[in-house]
PDB file of C-alpha atoms in Angstrom:
ATOM      1  CA  UNK L1190      78.870  77.018  96.815  1.00 64.00           C
ATOM      2  CA  UNK L1191      76.425  74.649  98.539  1.00 75.00           C
ATOM      3  CA  UNK L1192      76.406  70.929  97.915  1.00 95.00           C
ATOM      4  CA  UNK L1193      80.075  70.829  96.973  1.00 97.00           C
ATOM      5  CA  UNK L1194      82.970  68.639  98.080  1.00 98.00           C
ATOM      6  CA  UNK L1195      86.425  70.216  97.840  1.00 98.00           C
ATOM      7  CA  UNK L1196      87.977  67.094  96.340  1.00 98.00           C
ATOM      8  CA  UNK L1197      89.429  66.578  92.867  1.00 98.00           C
ATOM      9  CA  UNK L1198      88.301  63.892  90.436  1.00 97.00           C
ATOM     10  CA  UNK L1199      91.193  61.412  89.928  1.00 96.00           C
ATOM     11  CA  UNK L1200      93.569  63.265  87.599  1.00 94.00           C
ATOM     12  CA  UNK L1201      94.988  60.131  85.978  1.00 92.00           C
ATOM     13  CA  UNK L1202      91.489  59.205  84.783  1.00 92.00           C
ATOM     14  CA  UNK L1203      90.438  62.754  83.865  1.00 93.00           C
ATOM     15  CA  UNK L1204      93.540  62.958  81.658  1.00 90.00           C
ATOM     16  CA  UNK L1205      91.908  60.567  79.166  1.00 90.00           C
ATOM     17  CA  UNK L1206      88.495  62.286  79.123  1.00 93.00           C
ATOM     18  CA  UNK L1207      86.926  63.910  76.081  1.00 94.00           C
ATOM     19  CA  UNK L1208      85.073  67.203  76.064  1.00 95.00           C
ATOM     20  CA  UNK L1209      85.382  70.959  76.222  1.00 96.00           C
ATOM     21  CA  UNK L1210      83.448  74.248  76.323  1.00 96.00           C
ATOM     22  CA  UNK L1211      79.865  74.461  75.097  1.00 96.00           C
ATOM     23  CA  UNK L1212      77.852  77.517  74.024  1.00 96.00           C
ATOM     24  CA  UNK L1213      74.145  77.906  73.287  1.00 95.00           C
ATOM     25  CA  UNK L1214      73.535  80.029  70.196  1.00 96.00           C
ATOM     26  CA  UNK L1215      70.098  80.605  68.694  1.00 96.00           C
ATOM     27  CA  UNK L1216      70.253  80.930  64.915  1.00 96.00           C
ATOM     28  CA  UNK L1217      67.168  82.179  63.068  1.00 96.00           C
ATOM     29  CA  UNK L1218      67.074  82.198  59.267  1.00 96.00           C
ATOM     30  CA  UNK L1219      64.872  85.001  57.928  1.00 95.00           C
ATOM     31  CA  UNK L1220      62.738  84.826  54.798  1.00 95.00           C
ATOM     32  CA  UNK L1221      65.428  86.778  52.992  1.00 95.00           C
ATOM     33  CA  UNK L1222      67.961  84.079  53.800  1.00 94.00           C
ATOM     34  CA  UNK L1223      69.854  86.224  56.240  1.00 96.00           C
ATOM     35  CA  UNK L1224      70.718  84.886  59.676  1.00 96.00           C
ATOM     36  CA  UNK L1225      70.100  86.426  63.079  1.00 95.00           C
ATOM     37  CA  UNK L1226      72.227  84.938  65.846  1.00 96.00           C
ATOM     38  CA  UNK L1227      71.787  85.351  69.556  1.00 95.00           C
ATOM     39  CA  UNK L1228      73.856  83.940  72.395  1.00 94.00           C
ATOM     40  CA  UNK L1229      71.492  82.474  75.018  1.00 94.00           C
ATOM     41  CA  UNK L1230      74.225  81.962  77.620  1.00 94.00           C
ATOM     42  CA  UNK L1231      76.479  84.679  78.995  1.00 92.00           C
ATOM     43  CA  UNK L1232      79.075  82.049  79.933  1.00 94.00           C
ATOM     44  CA  UNK L1233      80.263  78.843  78.349  1.00 95.00           C
ATOM     45  CA  UNK L1234      79.688  75.507  80.070  1.00 96.00           C
ATOM     46  CA  UNK L1235      82.140  72.654  79.841  1.00 97.00           C
ATOM     47  CA  UNK L1236      81.156  69.022  79.418  1.00 97.00           C
ATOM     48  CA  UNK L1237      83.294  65.884  79.485  1.00 97.00           C
ATOM     49  CA  UNK L1238      82.967  62.140  79.235  1.00 95.00           C
ATOM     50  CA  UNK L1239      85.268  60.631  81.837  1.00 94.00           C
ATOM     51  CA  UNK L1240      84.587  57.128  80.548  1.00 91.00           C
ATOM     52  CA  UNK L1241      87.352  57.499  77.957  1.00 87.00           C
ATOM     53  CA  UNK L1242      89.882  57.698  80.781  1.00 87.00           C
ATOM     54  CA  UNK L1243      88.845  54.364  82.279  1.00 87.00           C
ATOM     55  CA  UNK L1244      91.147  51.612  81.061  1.00 83.00           C
ATOM     56  CA  UNK L1245      91.198  49.050  83.883  1.00 85.00           C
ATOM     57  CA  UNK L1246      88.785  47.484  86.340  1.00 86.00           C
ATOM     58  CA  UNK L1247      90.699  49.142  89.186  1.00 88.00           C
ATOM     59  CA  UNK L1248      90.137  52.552  87.582  1.00 88.00           C
ATOM     60  CA  UNK L1249      86.454  51.758  87.107  1.00 88.00           C
ATOM     61  CA  UNK L1250      86.177  50.718  90.743  1.00 89.00           C
ATOM     62  CA  UNK L1251      87.791  54.018  91.778  1.00 92.00           C
ATOM     63  CA  UNK L1252      85.191  55.949  89.770  1.00 92.00           C
ATOM     64  CA  UNK L1253      82.299  53.966  91.242  1.00 92.00           C
ATOM     65  CA  UNK L1254      83.563  54.734  94.764  1.00 95.00           C
ATOM     66  CA  UNK L1255      83.965  58.424  93.874  1.00 97.00           C
ATOM     67  CA  UNK L1256      80.467  58.452  92.355  1.00 96.00           C
ATOM     68  CA  UNK L1257      78.929  56.854  95.438  1.00 97.00           C
ATOM     69  CA  UNK L1258      80.562  59.357  97.783  1.00 97.00           C
ATOM     70  CA  UNK L1259      79.201  62.229  95.642  1.00 98.00           C
ATOM     71  CA  UNK L1260      75.737  60.580  95.706  1.00 97.00           C
ATOM     72  CA  UNK L1261      75.520  60.786  91.938  1.00 96.00           C
ATOM     73  CA  UNK L1262      74.522  64.293  90.853  1.00 97.00           C
ATOM     74  CA  UNK L1263      73.977  65.550  94.409  1.00 97.00           C
ATOM     75  CA  UNK L1264      77.444  66.883  95.274  1.00 98.00           C
ATOM     76  CA  UNK L1265      79.821  68.752  93.045  1.00 98.00           C
ATOM     77  CA  UNK L1266      83.596  68.303  92.992  1.00 98.00           C
ATOM     78  CA  UNK L1267      86.772  69.656  91.427  1.00 98.00           C
ATOM     79  CA  UNK L1268      87.876  68.735  87.916  1.00 98.00           C
ATOM     80  CA  UNK L1269      91.186  69.461  86.204  1.00 97.00           C
ATOM     81  CA  UNK L1270      91.074  70.100  82.475  1.00 95.00           C
ATOM     82  CA  UNK L1271      94.590  69.356  81.256  1.00 92.00           C
ATOM     83  CA  UNK L1272      94.075  71.739  78.316  1.00 94.00           C
ATOM     84  CA  UNK L1273      93.058  74.704  80.467  1.00 97.00           C
ATOM     85  CA  UNK L1274      94.169  74.710  84.110  1.00 97.00           C
ATOM     86  CA  UNK L1275      96.596  77.604  84.424  1.00 98.00           C
ATOM     87  CA  UNK L1276      96.548  81.386  84.141  1.00 98.00           C
ATOM     88  CA  UNK L1277      99.150  80.940  81.399  1.00 98.00           C
ATOM     89  CA  UNK L1278      99.707  78.384  78.637  1.00 96.00           C
ATOM     90  CA  UNK L1279      99.519  74.703  79.736  1.00 95.00           C
ATOM     91  CA  UNK L1280     103.295  74.332  79.364  1.00 96.00           C
ATOM     92  CA  UNK L1281     104.081  77.571  81.190  1.00 97.00           C
ATOM     93  CA  UNK L1282     104.651  78.486  84.830  1.00 98.00           C
ATOM     94  CA  UNK L1283     102.074  80.854  86.372  1.00 98.00           C
ATOM     95  CA  UNK L1284     103.372  84.353  87.135  1.00 98.00           C
ATOM     96  CA  UNK L1285     101.780  87.170  89.129  1.00 98.00           C
ATOM     97  CA  UNK L1286     101.457  89.251  85.963  1.00 98.00           C
ATOM     98  CA  UNK L1287      99.456  86.671  83.955  1.00 98.00           C
ATOM     99  CA  UNK L1288      95.907  87.966  84.388  1.00 98.00           C
ATOM    100  CA  UNK L1289      94.663  91.472  85.151  1.00 98.00           C
ATOM    101  CA  UNK L1290      91.801  91.053  87.607  1.00 97.00           C
ATOM    102  CA  UNK L1291      90.993  94.624  88.537  1.00 98.00           C
ATOM    103  CA  UNK L1292      91.949  98.254  88.990  1.00 98.00           C
ATOM    104  CA  UNK L1293      92.335  99.678  92.470  1.00 98.00           C
ATOM    105  CA  UNK L1294      90.328 102.632  93.732  1.00 98.00           C
ATOM    106  CA  UNK L1295      91.986 103.043  97.107  1.00 97.00           C
ATOM    107  CA  UNK L1296      89.064 101.438  98.958  1.00 98.00           C
ATOM    108  CA  UNK L1297      88.137  98.107  97.345  1.00 98.00           C
ATOM    109  CA  UNK L1298      89.893  95.205  99.036  1.00 98.00           C
ATOM    110  CA  UNK L1299      88.156  92.176  97.445  1.00 98.00           C
ATOM    111  CA  UNK L1300      88.772  91.015  93.864  1.00 98.00           C
ATOM    112  CA  UNK L1301      87.581  87.939  91.967  1.00 98.00           C
ATOM    113  CA  UNK L1302      90.088  85.784  90.097  1.00 98.00           C
ATOM    114  CA  UNK L1303      89.411  85.519  86.383  1.00 98.00           C
ATOM    115  CA  UNK L1304      90.981  84.450  83.119  1.00 98.00           C
ATOM    116  CA  UNK L1305      90.820  86.371  79.844  1.00 97.00           C
ATOM    117  CA  UNK L1306      90.211  84.581  76.537  1.00 97.00           C
ATOM    118  CA  UNK L1307      90.881  86.422  73.301  1.00 94.00           C
ATOM    119  CA  UNK L1308      91.245  90.169  73.313  1.00 86.00           C
ATOM    120  CA  UNK L1309      90.918  91.644  69.827  1.00 85.00           C
ATOM    121  CA  UNK L1310      87.254  91.279  68.845  1.00 91.00           C
ATOM    122  CA  UNK L1311      85.126  90.043  71.749  1.00 92.00           C
ATOM    123  CA  UNK L1312      87.281  89.165  74.762  1.00 95.00           C
ATOM    124  CA  UNK L1313      85.683  86.848  77.293  1.00 96.00           C
ATOM    125  CA  UNK L1314      86.527  86.814  81.015  1.00 96.00           C
ATOM    126  CA  UNK L1315      85.912  83.529  82.796  1.00 97.00           C
ATOM    127  CA  UNK L1316      85.342  83.573  86.550  1.00 97.00           C
ATOM    128  CA  UNK L1317      87.834  81.342  88.364  1.00 98.00           C
ATOM    129  CA  UNK L1318      86.265  80.042  91.571  1.00 97.00           C
ATOM    130  CA  UNK L1319      88.456  77.032  92.358  1.00 98.00           C
ATOM    131  CA  UNK L1320      92.141  78.054  92.393  1.00 98.00           C
ATOM    132  CA  UNK L1321      94.600  75.467  93.642  1.00 98.00           C
ATOM    133  CA  UNK L1322      95.983  76.144  97.123  1.00 97.00           C
ATOM    134  CA  UNK L1323      99.618  77.222  97.138  1.00 96.00           C
ATOM    135  CA  UNK L1324      99.672  78.348  93.477  1.00 98.00           C
ATOM    136  CA  UNK L1325      98.133  81.843  93.642  1.00 98.00           C
ATOM    137  CA  UNK L1326     100.511  84.787  93.100  1.00 98.00           C
ATOM    138  CA  UNK L1327      99.238  88.369  93.350  1.00 98.00           C
ATOM    139  CA  UNK L1328     100.825  91.630  92.210  1.00 98.00           C
ATOM    140  CA  UNK L1329      99.859  95.304  92.380  1.00 98.00           C
ATOM    141  CA  UNK L1330     101.426  97.387  89.609  1.00 98.00           C
ATOM    142  CA  UNK L1331     103.863  94.525  89.065  1.00 97.00           C
ATOM    143  CA  UNK L1332     104.972  94.247  92.691  1.00 98.00           C
ATOM    144  CA  UNK L1333     104.306  90.788  94.134  1.00 98.00           C
ATOM    145  CA  UNK L1334     102.280  90.972  97.356  1.00 98.00           C
ATOM    146  CA  UNK L1335     103.148  89.028 100.507  1.00 97.00           C
ATOM    147  CA  UNK L1336     100.651  86.379 101.615  1.00 96.00           C
ATOM    148  CA  UNK L1337      98.857  86.435 103.967  1.00 95.00           C
ATOM    149  CA  UNK L1338     100.266  89.713 105.361  1.00 96.00           C
ATOM    150  CA  UNK L1339      99.032  91.859 102.461  1.00 97.00           C
ATOM    151  CA  UNK L1340      96.551  89.630 100.632  1.00 98.00           C
ATOM    152  CA  UNK L1341      94.959  86.206 100.984  1.00 98.00           C
ATOM    153  CA  UNK L1342      92.978  83.938  98.662  1.00 98.00           C
ATOM    154  CA  UNK L1343      89.875  81.905  99.434  1.00 98.00           C
ATOM    155  CA  UNK L1344      90.524  78.716  97.468  1.00 97.00           C
ATOM    156  CA  UNK L1345      86.857  77.701  97.643  1.00 97.00           C
ATOM    157  CA  UNK L1346      85.606  80.875  95.913  1.00 97.00           C
ATOM    158  CA  UNK L1347      88.555  82.464  94.100  1.00 98.00           C
ATOM    159  CA  UNK L1348      88.164  85.726  96.019  1.00 98.00           C
ATOM    160  CA  UNK L1349      91.282  87.741  96.824  1.00 98.00           C
ATOM    161  CA  UNK L1350      91.063  89.812 100.005  1.00 98.00           C
ATOM    162  CA  UNK L1351      93.596  92.543 100.719  1.00 98.00           C
ATOM    163  CA  UNK L1352      94.321  93.233 104.376  1.00 97.00           C
ATOM    164  CA  UNK L1353      93.135  96.426 106.037  1.00 97.00           C
ATOM    165  CA  UNK L1354      95.493  99.208 105.045  1.00 96.00           C
ATOM    166  CA  UNK L1355      96.642  97.345 101.923  1.00 97.00           C
ATOM    167  CA  UNK L1356      93.833  98.184  99.483  1.00 98.00           C
ATOM    168  CA  UNK L1357      95.329  98.830  96.014  1.00 98.00           C
ATOM    169  CA  UNK L1358      95.718 102.543  95.305  1.00 98.00           C
ATOM    170  CA  UNK L1359      93.502 104.303  92.786  1.00 98.00           C
ATOM    171  CA  UNK L1360      94.545 103.304  89.274  1.00 98.00           C
ATOM    172  CA  UNK L1361      96.809 100.474  90.438  1.00 98.00           C
ATOM    173  CA  UNK L1362      96.620  97.312  88.326  1.00 98.00           C
ATOM    174  CA  UNK L1363      95.860  94.147  90.286  1.00 98.00           C
ATOM    175  CA  UNK L1364      97.059  90.984  88.570  1.00 98.00           C
ATOM    176  CA  UNK L1365      97.402  87.322  89.469  1.00 98.00           C
ATOM    177  CA  UNK L1366      98.794  83.995  88.349  1.00 98.00           C
ATOM    178  CA  UNK L1367      97.474  80.615  89.434  1.00 98.00           C
ATOM    179  CA  UNK L1368      96.577  77.033  88.690  1.00 98.00           C
ATOM    180  CA  UNK L1369      92.903  76.148  88.938  1.00 98.00           C
ATOM    181  CA  UNK L1370      90.276  73.436  88.853  1.00 98.00           C
ATOM    182  CA  UNK L1371      86.659  73.881  87.817  1.00 97.00           C
ATOM    183  CA  UNK L1372      83.501  72.994  89.763  1.00 98.00           C
ATOM    184  CA  UNK L1373      81.649  70.105  88.151  1.00 98.00           C
ATOM    185  CA  UNK L1374      79.190  67.330  88.947  1.00 98.00           C
ATOM    186  CA  UNK L1375      78.193  63.995  87.494  1.00 97.00           C
ATOM    187  CA  UNK L1376      75.444  64.408  84.900  1.00 97.00           C
ATOM    188  CA  UNK L1377      73.745  61.109  85.721  1.00 95.00           C
ATOM    189  CA  UNK L1378      72.521  59.219  88.750  1.00 96.00           C
ATOM    190  CA  UNK L1379      73.467  55.756  87.491  1.00 93.00           C
ATOM    191  CA  UNK L1380      76.694  54.309  86.150  1.00 90.00           C
ATOM    192  CA  UNK L1381      75.786  51.347  83.974  1.00 85.00           C
ATOM    193  CA  UNK L1382      78.596  48.835  83.600  1.00 81.00           C
ATOM    194  CA  UNK L1383      78.602  45.691  81.457  1.00 78.00           C
ATOM    195  CA  UNK L1384      81.747  43.893  82.627  1.00 78.00           C
ATOM    196  CA  UNK L1385      81.788  41.470  79.709  1.00 76.00           C
ATOM    197  CA  UNK L1386      81.562  44.366  77.268  1.00 67.00           C
ATOM    198  CA  UNK L1387      84.110  46.384  79.264  1.00 71.00           C
ATOM    199  CA  UNK L1388      86.670  43.596  78.990  1.00 68.00           C
ATOM    200  CA  UNK L1389      85.998  43.538  75.260  1.00 54.00           C
ATOM    201  CA  UNK L1390      86.812  47.237  75.005  1.00 56.00           C
ATOM    202  CA  UNK L1391      83.392  48.845  75.488  1.00 67.00           C
ATOM    203  CA  UNK L1392      83.720  52.048  77.540  1.00 71.00           C
ATOM    204  CA  UNK L1393      81.007  53.114  80.016  1.00 85.00           C
ATOM    205  CA  UNK L1394      79.642  56.648  79.620  1.00 90.00           C
ATOM    206  CA  UNK L1395      80.447  58.880  82.599  1.00 94.00           C
ATOM    207  CA  UNK L1396      79.242  62.403  81.711  1.00 96.00           C
ATOM    208  CA  UNK L1397      80.613  65.339  83.702  1.00 97.00           C
ATOM    209  CA  UNK L1398      79.169  68.858  83.491  1.00 98.00           C
ATOM    210  CA  UNK L1399      80.504  72.172  84.778  1.00 98.00           C
ATOM    211  CA  UNK L1400      78.595  73.895  87.565  1.00 97.00           C
ATOM    212  CA  UNK L1401      77.984  77.494  86.501  1.00 91.00           C
ATOM    213  CA  UNK L1402      77.303  79.682  89.530  1.00 79.00           C
TER     214      UNK L1402
END
């Protein structure tokens, strides 16, 4: 991913942010009154307002410095969503069996990390491109694989690469557990701060948007 800094937005400030996943659905009402709905995006896009996490002048100063180093919207960065940052439930501990990420064919050695949402009606698989270093566990048919002897993970892309001679056998289930961040950027090129209003409780808007690659 070009134009990206592998650095995480301050977690203590992100913890107070508001936001979540966004979809773009076109809804057309026909003359009969019936609706026709069409999803314009194949993947959701998450948006946040980090301003709600800013409570002190020191925190605001930290954000301004972070913003300047990213050159506004120019460079992306990592963001941790405290609601959705693990392969399991937020209160759980990631395990190698959490997410099925592929089926071996005896030759393929590269697999992309992903996370499944739902499963009964229209399951959605989200691509995970920013796993956290030191948290990725990989299993083949339930057997945890040694790292990096058998498999390694690129923490900048979320790609798992099995070593030569260790490609999962045909029909073998490849699964993984992990913690992850998401790639985001600022959605503005100016942070407007009114210090008198800030001290009175007015919160500056600091929009953050997910980078969908």
